[in-house]
CSV table of C-alpha atoms in Angstrom, one decimal:
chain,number,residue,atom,x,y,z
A,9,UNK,CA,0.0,0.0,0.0
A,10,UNK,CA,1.1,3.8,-0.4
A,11,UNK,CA,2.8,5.5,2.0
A,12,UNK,CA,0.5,8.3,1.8
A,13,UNK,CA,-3.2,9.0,1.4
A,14,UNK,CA,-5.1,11.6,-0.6
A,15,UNK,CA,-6.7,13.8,2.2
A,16,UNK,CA,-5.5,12.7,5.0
A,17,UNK,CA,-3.7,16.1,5.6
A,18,UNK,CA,-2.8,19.5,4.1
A,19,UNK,CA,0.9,19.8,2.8
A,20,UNK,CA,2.9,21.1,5.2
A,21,UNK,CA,5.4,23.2,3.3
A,22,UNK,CA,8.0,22.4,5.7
A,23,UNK,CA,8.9,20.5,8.1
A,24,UNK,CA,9.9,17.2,7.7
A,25,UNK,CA,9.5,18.1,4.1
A,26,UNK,CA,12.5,19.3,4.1
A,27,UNK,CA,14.5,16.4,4.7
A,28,UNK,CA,12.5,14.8,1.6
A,29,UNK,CA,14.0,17.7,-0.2
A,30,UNK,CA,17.4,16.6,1.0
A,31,UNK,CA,16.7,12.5,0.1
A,32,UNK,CA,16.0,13.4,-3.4
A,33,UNK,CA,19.2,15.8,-3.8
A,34,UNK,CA,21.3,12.5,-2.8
A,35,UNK,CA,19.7,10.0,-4.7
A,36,UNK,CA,19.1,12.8,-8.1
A,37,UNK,CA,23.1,13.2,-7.3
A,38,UNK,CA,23.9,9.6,-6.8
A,39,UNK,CA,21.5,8.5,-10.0
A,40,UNK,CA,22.5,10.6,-12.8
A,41,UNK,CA,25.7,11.5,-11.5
A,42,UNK,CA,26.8,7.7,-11.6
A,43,UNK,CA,25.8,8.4,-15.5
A,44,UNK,CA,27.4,11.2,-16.4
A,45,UNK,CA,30.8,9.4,-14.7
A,46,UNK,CA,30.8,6.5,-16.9
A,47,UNK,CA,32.7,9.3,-19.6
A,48,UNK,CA,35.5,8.9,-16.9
A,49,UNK,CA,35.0,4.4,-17.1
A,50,UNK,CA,33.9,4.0,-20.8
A,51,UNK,CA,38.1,4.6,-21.5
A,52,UNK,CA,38.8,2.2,-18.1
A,53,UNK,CA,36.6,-0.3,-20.1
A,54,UNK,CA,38.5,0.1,-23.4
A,55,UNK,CA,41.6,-1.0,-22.0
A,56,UNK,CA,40.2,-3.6,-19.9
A,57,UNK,CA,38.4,-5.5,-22.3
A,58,UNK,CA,39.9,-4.7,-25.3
A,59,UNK,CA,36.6,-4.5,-27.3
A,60,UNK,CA,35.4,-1.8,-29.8
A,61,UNK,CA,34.3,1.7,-28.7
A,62,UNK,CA,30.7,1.0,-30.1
A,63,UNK,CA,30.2,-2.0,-28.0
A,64,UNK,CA,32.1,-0.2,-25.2
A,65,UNK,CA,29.9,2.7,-25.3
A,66,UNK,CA,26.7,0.1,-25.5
A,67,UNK,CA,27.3,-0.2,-21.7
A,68,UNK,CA,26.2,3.6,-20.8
A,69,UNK,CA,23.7,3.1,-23.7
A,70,UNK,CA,22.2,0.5,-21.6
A,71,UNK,CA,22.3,2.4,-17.9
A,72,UNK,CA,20.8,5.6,-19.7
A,73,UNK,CA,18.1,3.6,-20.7
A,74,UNK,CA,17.4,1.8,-17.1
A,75,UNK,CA,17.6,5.3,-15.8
A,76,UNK,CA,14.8,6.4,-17.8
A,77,UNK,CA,12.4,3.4,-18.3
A,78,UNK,CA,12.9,2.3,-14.6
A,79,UNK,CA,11.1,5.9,-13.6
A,80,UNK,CA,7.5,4.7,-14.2
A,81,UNK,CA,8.0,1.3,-12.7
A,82,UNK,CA,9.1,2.6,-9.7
A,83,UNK,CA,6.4,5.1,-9.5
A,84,UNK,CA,4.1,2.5,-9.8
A,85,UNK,CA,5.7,0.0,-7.2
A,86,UNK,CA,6.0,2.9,-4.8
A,87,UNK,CA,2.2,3.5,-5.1
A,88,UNK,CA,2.1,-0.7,-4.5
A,89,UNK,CA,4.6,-1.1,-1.4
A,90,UNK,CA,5.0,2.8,-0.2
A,91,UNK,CA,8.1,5.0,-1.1
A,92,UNK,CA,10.3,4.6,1.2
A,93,UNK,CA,10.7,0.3,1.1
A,94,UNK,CA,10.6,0.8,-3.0
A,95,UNK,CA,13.5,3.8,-2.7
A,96,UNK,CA,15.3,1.4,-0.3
A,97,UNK,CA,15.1,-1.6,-2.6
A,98,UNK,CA,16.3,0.8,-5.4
A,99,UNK,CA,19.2,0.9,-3.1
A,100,UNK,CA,20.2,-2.0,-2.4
A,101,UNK,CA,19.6,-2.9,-6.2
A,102,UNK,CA,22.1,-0.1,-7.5
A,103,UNK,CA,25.1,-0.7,-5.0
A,104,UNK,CA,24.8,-4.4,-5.0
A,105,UNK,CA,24.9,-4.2,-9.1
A,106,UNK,CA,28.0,-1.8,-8.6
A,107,UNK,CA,29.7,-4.0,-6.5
A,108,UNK,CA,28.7,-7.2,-8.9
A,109,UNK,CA,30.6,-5.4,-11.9
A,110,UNK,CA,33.7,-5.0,-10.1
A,111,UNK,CA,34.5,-8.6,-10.6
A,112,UNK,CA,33.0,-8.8,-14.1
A,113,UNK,CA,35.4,-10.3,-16.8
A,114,UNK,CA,33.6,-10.0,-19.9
A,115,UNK,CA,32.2,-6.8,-21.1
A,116,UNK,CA,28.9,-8.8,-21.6
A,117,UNK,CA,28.6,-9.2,-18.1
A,118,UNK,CA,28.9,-5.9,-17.6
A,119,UNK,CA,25.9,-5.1,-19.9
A,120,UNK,CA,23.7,-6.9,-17.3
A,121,UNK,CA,25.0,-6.0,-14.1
A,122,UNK,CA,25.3,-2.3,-15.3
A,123,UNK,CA,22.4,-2.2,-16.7
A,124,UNK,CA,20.7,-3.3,-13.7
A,125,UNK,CA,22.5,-0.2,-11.3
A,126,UNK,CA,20.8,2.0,-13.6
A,127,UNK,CA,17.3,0.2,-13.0
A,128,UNK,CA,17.8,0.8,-9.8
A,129,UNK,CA,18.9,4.2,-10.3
A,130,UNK,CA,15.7,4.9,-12.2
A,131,UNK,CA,13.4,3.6,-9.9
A,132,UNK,CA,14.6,5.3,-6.4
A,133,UNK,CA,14.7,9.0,-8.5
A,134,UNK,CA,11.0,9.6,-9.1
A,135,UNK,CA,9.3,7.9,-5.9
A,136,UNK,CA,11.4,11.0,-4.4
A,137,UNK,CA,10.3,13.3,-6.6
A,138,UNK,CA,6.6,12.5,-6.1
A,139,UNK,CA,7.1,12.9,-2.2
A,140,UNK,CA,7.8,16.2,-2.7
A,141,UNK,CA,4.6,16.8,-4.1
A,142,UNK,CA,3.1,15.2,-1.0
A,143,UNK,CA,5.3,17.3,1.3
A,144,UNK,CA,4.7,21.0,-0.5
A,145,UNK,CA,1.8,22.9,-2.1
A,146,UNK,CA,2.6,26.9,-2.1
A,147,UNK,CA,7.0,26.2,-1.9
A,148,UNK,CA,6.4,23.6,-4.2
A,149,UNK,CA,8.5,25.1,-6.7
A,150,UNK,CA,11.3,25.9,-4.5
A,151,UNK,CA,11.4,22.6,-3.1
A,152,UNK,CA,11.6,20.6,-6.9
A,153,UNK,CA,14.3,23.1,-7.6
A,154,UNK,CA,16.7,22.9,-4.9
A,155,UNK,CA,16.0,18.9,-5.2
A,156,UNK,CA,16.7,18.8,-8.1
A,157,UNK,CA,19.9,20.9,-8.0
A,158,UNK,CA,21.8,17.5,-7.2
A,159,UNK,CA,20.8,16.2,-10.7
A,160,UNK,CA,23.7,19.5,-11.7
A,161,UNK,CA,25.9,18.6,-8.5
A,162,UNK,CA,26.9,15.1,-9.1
A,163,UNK,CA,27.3,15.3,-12.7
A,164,UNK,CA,29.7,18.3,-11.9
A,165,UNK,CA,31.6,16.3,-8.9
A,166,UNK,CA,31.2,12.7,-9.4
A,167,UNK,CA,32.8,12.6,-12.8
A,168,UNK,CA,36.3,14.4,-11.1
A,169,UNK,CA,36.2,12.0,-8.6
A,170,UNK,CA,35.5,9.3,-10.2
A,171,UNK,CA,38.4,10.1,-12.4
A,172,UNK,CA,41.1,10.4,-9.3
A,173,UNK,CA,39.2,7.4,-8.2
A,174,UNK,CA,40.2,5.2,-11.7
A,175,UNK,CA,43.8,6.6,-11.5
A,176,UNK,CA,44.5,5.5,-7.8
A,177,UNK,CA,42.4,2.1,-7.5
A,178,UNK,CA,41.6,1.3,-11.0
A,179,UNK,CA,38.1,0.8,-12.2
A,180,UNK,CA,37.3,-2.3,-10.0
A,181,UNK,CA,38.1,-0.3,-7.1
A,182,UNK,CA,36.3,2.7,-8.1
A,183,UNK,CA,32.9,1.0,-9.1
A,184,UNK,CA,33.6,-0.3,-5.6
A,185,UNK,CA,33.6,3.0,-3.9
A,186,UNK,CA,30.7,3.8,-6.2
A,187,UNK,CA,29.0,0.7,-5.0
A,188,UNK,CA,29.4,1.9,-1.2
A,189,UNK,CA,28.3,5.3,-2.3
A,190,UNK,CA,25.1,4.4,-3.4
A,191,UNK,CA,23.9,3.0,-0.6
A,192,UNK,CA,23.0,6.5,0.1
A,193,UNK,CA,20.0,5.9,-1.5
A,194,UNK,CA,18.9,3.7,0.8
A,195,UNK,CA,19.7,6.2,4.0
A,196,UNK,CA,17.8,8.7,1.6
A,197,UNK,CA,15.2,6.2,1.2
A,198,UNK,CA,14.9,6.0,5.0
A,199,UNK,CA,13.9,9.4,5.4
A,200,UNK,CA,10.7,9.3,3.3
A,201,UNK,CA,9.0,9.3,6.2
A,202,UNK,CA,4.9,9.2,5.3
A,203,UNK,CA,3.0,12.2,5.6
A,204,UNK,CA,0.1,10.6,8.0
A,205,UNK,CA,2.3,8.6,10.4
A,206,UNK,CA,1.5,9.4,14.1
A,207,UNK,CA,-1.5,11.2,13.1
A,208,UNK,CA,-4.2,10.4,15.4
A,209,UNK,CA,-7.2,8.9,13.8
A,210,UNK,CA,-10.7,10.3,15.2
A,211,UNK,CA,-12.2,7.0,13.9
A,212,UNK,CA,-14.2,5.2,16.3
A,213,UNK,CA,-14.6,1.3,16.9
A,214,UNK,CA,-17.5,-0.8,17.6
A,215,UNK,CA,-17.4,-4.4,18.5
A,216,UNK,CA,-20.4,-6.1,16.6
A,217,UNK,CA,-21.2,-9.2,18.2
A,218,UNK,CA,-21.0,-12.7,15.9
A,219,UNK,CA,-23.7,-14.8,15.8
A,220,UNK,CA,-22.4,-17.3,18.7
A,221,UNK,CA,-22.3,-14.9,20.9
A,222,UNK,CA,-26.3,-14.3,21.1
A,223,UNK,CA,-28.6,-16.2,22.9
A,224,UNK,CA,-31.6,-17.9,20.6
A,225,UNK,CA,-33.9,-15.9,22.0
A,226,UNK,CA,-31.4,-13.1,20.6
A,227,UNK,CA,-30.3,-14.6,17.6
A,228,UNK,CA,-34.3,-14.5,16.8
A,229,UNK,CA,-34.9,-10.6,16.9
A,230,UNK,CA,-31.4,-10.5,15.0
A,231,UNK,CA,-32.8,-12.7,12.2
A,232,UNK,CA,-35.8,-11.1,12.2
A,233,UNK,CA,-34.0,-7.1,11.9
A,234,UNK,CA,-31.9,-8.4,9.2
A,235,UNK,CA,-35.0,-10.0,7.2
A,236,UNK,CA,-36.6,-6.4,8.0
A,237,UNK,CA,-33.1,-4.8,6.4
A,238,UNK,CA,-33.5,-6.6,3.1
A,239,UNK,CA,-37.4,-5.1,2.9
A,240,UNK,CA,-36.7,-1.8,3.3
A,241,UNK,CA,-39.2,0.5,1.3
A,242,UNK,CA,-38.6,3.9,1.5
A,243,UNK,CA,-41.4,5.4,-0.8
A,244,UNK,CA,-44.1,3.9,1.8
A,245,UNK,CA,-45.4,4.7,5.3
A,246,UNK,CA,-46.4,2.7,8.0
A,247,UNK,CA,-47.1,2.7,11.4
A,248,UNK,CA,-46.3,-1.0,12.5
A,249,UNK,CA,-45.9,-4.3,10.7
A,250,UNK,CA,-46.4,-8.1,11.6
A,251,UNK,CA,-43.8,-10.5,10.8
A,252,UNK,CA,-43.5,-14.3,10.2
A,253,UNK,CA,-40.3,-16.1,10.8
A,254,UNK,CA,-38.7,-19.1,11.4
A,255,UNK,CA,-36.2,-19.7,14.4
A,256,UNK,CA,-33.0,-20.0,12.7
A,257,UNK,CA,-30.7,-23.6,12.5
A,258,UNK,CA,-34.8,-25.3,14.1
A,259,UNK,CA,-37.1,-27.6,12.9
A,260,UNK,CA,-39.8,-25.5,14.9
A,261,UNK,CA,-43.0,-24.4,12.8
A,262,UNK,CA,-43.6,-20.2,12.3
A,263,UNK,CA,-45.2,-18.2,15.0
A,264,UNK,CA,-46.4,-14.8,15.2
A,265,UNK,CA,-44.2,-12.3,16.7
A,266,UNK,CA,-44.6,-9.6,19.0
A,267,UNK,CA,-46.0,-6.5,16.6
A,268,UNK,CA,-43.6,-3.9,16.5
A,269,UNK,CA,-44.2,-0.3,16.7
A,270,UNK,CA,-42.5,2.3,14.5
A,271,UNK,CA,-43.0,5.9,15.0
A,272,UNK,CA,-45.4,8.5,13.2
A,273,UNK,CA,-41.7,9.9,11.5
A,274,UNK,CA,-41.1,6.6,10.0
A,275,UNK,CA,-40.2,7.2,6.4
A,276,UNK,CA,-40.3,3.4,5.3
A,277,UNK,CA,-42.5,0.2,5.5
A,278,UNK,CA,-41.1,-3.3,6.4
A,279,UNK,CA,-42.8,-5.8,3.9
A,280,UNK,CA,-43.9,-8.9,5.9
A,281,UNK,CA,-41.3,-12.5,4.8
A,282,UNK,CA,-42.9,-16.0,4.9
């Protein structure tokens, strides 16, 4: 189920709204800013494997278009599951995926497990986005923008370190630290804290006895209120109305029952069962 529920309160514009603000900048900077680095590993993956720079250039081909398919599906499993386990998962996907390629041999490998960081990439971004929305209504604007902002911030950063990353680990060791750095997202995910949690609900319970708890004398007038239910008419007047039942779960034949009165203000008619 959603984390968050249509109604339940107004937006705040604040608050705790803020640290959504802050979750999207690191997962926006983590996300596209693990793209906009693989410039720095697409030459690391040339020498490594030794392949062509099409089919070298086919692995940010394929992350791109995780990135941006991924979006809607994890829109639509946040809505499912709630945002913050679906932002979490996205996580766990994306460093785990990192970490996988460090050990890959084959630039084929690489297309999957690659491919699969920038699924999960894709799928923590917009959840984010969309709690903003939930968070902000008049500094809506304000909120997207500064969000946002670390869309521009890791593209700017991560590529420079990931370059003095490649030249003092090498590129298993940097998609290693990349690996550890995306598990960000899940911290960020953390803090996607639902709008109506700890909101005290004005809803009221009532026990409604089961059937088993009624004695038959009980479980008569019940069965015979129900059968009334079922024959409501509300185009009709009436002042009282005689019923024939049977006992329920007996062999016993009808009897009358005890005429019931129903006020002059009555605005229906119970319609006598056999």
């Amino acid at each position: 189920m959603s984390d968050t529920k249509a109604g339940d309160k107004d937006p705040p514009d604040g608050g705790w709204g803020w640290f959504i603000v802050i979750a999207t900048f690191i997962t926006s900077a983590l996300g596209t800013g693990s793209f906009y680095a693989f410039g720095v590993l697409y030459v690391a993956f040339l020498d490594a494997f030794g392949q062509s720079k099409a089919a070298t250039s086919l692995v940010g081909t394929i992350l791109a278009f995780g990135i941006v398919m991924m979006g809607s599906v994890g829109l639509a499993l946040s809505r499912r599951f709630g945002h913050r386990t679906t932002v979490i998962a996205a996580g766990i996907l994306t460093s785990t995926s990192l970490l996988v390629t460090s050990f890959m041999t084959s630039l084929y490998q690489v297309y999957f497990t690659y491919g699969l960081a920038g699924c999960g990439m894709g799928m923590a971004v917009v959840p984010c986005v969309e709690m903003i929305g939930v968070y902000f209504k008049r500094r809506l604007s304000l909120a997207i923008g500064l969000a946002m902002a670390g869309t521009g911030g890791g593209q700017c950063l991560l590529s420079i370190v990931t370059q003095l990353m490649v030249d003092t680990y090498g590129w298993r060791g940097t998609l290693t630290i990349l690996s550890a750095m995306s598990a960000n997202i899940c911290v960020a995910g953390a803090l996607l804290k639902p709008l109506n949690v700890g909101q005290s609900s004005a809803t009221e319970y009532k026990v409604i006895p089961t059937s088993k708890d009624l004695s038959p004398e009980q479980q008569t007038n019940k069965h015979i209120d129900d059968k009334m239910d079922m024959s409501l008419d509300a185009d009709a007047m009436d002042n009282c109305c005689d019923l024939w039942v049977t006992h329920p779960g007996t062999d016993r034949e009808p009897e009358r029952s005890e005429e019931r009165r129903v006020g002059k203000e009555c605005r229906s008619r119970w319609s006598p069962y056999h």
